[in-house]
Every structure is written in structure tokens, then in C-alpha cells.
Coordinates of C-alpha atoms in Angstrom, one line a residue:
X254 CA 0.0 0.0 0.0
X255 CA 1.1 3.4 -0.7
X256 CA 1.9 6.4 2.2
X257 CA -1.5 7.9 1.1
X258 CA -3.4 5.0 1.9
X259 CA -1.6 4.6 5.2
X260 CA -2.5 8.1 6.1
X261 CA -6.1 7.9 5.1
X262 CA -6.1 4.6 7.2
X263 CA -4.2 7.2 10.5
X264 CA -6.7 9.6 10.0
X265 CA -9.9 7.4 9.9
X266 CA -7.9 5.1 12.9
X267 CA -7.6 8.1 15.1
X268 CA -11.3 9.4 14.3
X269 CA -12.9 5.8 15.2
X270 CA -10.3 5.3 18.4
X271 CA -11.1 8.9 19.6
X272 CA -15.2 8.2 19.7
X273 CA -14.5 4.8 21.3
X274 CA -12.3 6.3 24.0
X275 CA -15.1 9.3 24.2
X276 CA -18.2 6.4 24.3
X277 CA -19.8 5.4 27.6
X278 CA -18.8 1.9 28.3
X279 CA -21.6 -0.1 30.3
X280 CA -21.5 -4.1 31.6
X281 CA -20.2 -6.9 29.4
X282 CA -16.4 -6.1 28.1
X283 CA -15.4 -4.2 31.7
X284 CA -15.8 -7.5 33.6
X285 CA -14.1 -10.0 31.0
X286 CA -10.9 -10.2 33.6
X287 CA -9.3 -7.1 35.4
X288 CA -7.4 -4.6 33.5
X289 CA -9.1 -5.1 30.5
X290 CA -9.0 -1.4 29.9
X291 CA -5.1 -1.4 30.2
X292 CA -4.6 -4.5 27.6
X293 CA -7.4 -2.7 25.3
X294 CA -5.5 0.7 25.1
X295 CA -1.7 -1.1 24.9
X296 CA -3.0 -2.7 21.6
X297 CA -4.7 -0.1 20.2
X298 CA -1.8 2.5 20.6
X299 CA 0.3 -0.8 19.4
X300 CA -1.9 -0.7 16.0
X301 CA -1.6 3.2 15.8
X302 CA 2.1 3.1 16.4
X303 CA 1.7 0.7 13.2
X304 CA 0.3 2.8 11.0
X305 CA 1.9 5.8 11.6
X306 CA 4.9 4.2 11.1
X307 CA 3.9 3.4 7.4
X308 CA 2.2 6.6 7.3
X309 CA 4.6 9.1 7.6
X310 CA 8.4 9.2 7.4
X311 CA 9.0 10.9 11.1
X312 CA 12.0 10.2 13.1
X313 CA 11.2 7.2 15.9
X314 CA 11.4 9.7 18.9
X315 CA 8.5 12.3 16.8
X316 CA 6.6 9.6 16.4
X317 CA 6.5 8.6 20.1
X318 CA 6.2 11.4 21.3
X319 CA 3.3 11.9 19.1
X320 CA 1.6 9.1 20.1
X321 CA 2.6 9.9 23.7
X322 CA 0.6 13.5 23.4
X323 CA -2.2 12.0 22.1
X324 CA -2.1 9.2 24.9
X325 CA -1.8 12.5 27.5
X326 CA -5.1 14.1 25.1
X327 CA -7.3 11.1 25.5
X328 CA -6.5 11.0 29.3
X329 CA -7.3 14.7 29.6
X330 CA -10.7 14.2 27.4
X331 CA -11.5 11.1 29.9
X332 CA -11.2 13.2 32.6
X333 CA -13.8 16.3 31.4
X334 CA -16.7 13.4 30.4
X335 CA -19.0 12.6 33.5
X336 CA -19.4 8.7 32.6
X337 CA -15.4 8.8 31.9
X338 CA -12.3 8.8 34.5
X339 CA -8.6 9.9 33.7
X340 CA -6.1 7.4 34.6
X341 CA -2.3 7.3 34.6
X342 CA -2.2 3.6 34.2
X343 CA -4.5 4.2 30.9
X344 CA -1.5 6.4 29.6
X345 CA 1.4 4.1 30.6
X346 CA -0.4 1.1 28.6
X347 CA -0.7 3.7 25.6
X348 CA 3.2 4.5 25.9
X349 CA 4.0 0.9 26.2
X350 CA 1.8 -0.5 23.1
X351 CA 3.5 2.2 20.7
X352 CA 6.8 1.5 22.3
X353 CA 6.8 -2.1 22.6
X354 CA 6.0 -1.8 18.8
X355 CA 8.7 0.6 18.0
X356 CA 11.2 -1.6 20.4
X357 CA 10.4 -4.8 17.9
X358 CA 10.8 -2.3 14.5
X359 CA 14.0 -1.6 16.0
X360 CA 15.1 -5.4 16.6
X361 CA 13.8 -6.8 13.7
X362 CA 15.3 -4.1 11.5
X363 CA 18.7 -4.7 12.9
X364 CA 18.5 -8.7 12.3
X365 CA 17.8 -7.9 8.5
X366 CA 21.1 -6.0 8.1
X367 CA 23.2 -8.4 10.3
X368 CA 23.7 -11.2 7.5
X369 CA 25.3 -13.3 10.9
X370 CA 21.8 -13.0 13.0

């Protein structure tokens, strides 16, 4: 897929995550085992790490950081709805799905040019 596609896909991902992080969330998914909220925000910042990534030819620590602010933003957002609460573990699960994504890139990466690994 091209950049363009990619960046369609970033815009439309950040959209759809942004109303899901906004949306009242009642009964079934909360109770499925503790910290689901915490495993549901480490992959979805894993799968935006992804596609910005392919989106957008930033340096690793912009991107981070990017994702990072937007983590902090969604907290801050939580924290102004009345059904919502702000929490610092959400935000550390958001760091560590984009980081644990850019931490493989990095690894992986390095194998390919290694022709001994």
C-alpha cells in the first residue's frame, strides 16, 4: 500500500479510536478479567504506532512522542466526560503498546542488516 493509503487509514484510525475512548462503556467487556481497559489501550496504541509508522516518514522519537501526546489528550478528554475517568495507568499502557511496537521495528530491523543473526 502506498503512504497515502496509510495516512487515510491514521486519520480514519484516530477518528474511530477517539469516539470509542469518548463512548460510555456499560457491563459486558469491563468485567471479562481485570485490567481489560489497560490490555485494550496497549493494543490499540500498538496498532496506531503501526500505521503511523507506514504513514509518515518521522523520526522514531517524533513519532512517540506523538503518540505519547495523544495518549496525555485522550486522558485529559476522559477526565472532562462525567461517565469517563482519567487514569495514569491508561496512559502508561498507551506508551507501552507504541513502544513495545517501535522496540520490535528496531530489533527486527537490525536482524535484517546483520547477515550473521
Amino acid at each position: 500500500m502506498t503512504r497515502r493509503v496509510y495516512q487515510a487509514i491514521f486519520l480514519i484510525s484516530i477518528v474511530a479510536f477517539t469516539l470509542l475512548f469518548a463512548k460510555e462503556i456499560k457491563g459486558g467487556v469491563v468485567n471479562l478479567f481485570p485490567h481489560v481497559d489497560k490490555v485494550a489501550h496497549f493494543g490499540i496504541f500498538f496498532i496506531l504506532a503501526i500505521i503511523m509508522d507506514k504513514a509518515f516518514k518521522l523520526p522514531l522519537y517524533a513519532q512517540i512522542l506523538l503518540l505519547a501526546g495523544y495518549g496525555a489528550s485522550i486522558e485529559i478528554m476522559q477526565d472532562a466526560l462525567p461517565y469517563r475517568q482519567a487514569s495514569l495507568g491508561d496512559f502508561f499502557a498507551d506508551f507501552a503498546g507504541a513502544a513495545s511496537y517501535f522496540l520490535l521495528r528496531v530489533i527486527f530491523t537490525s536482524r535484517k542488516k546483520n547477515p550473521y543473526g
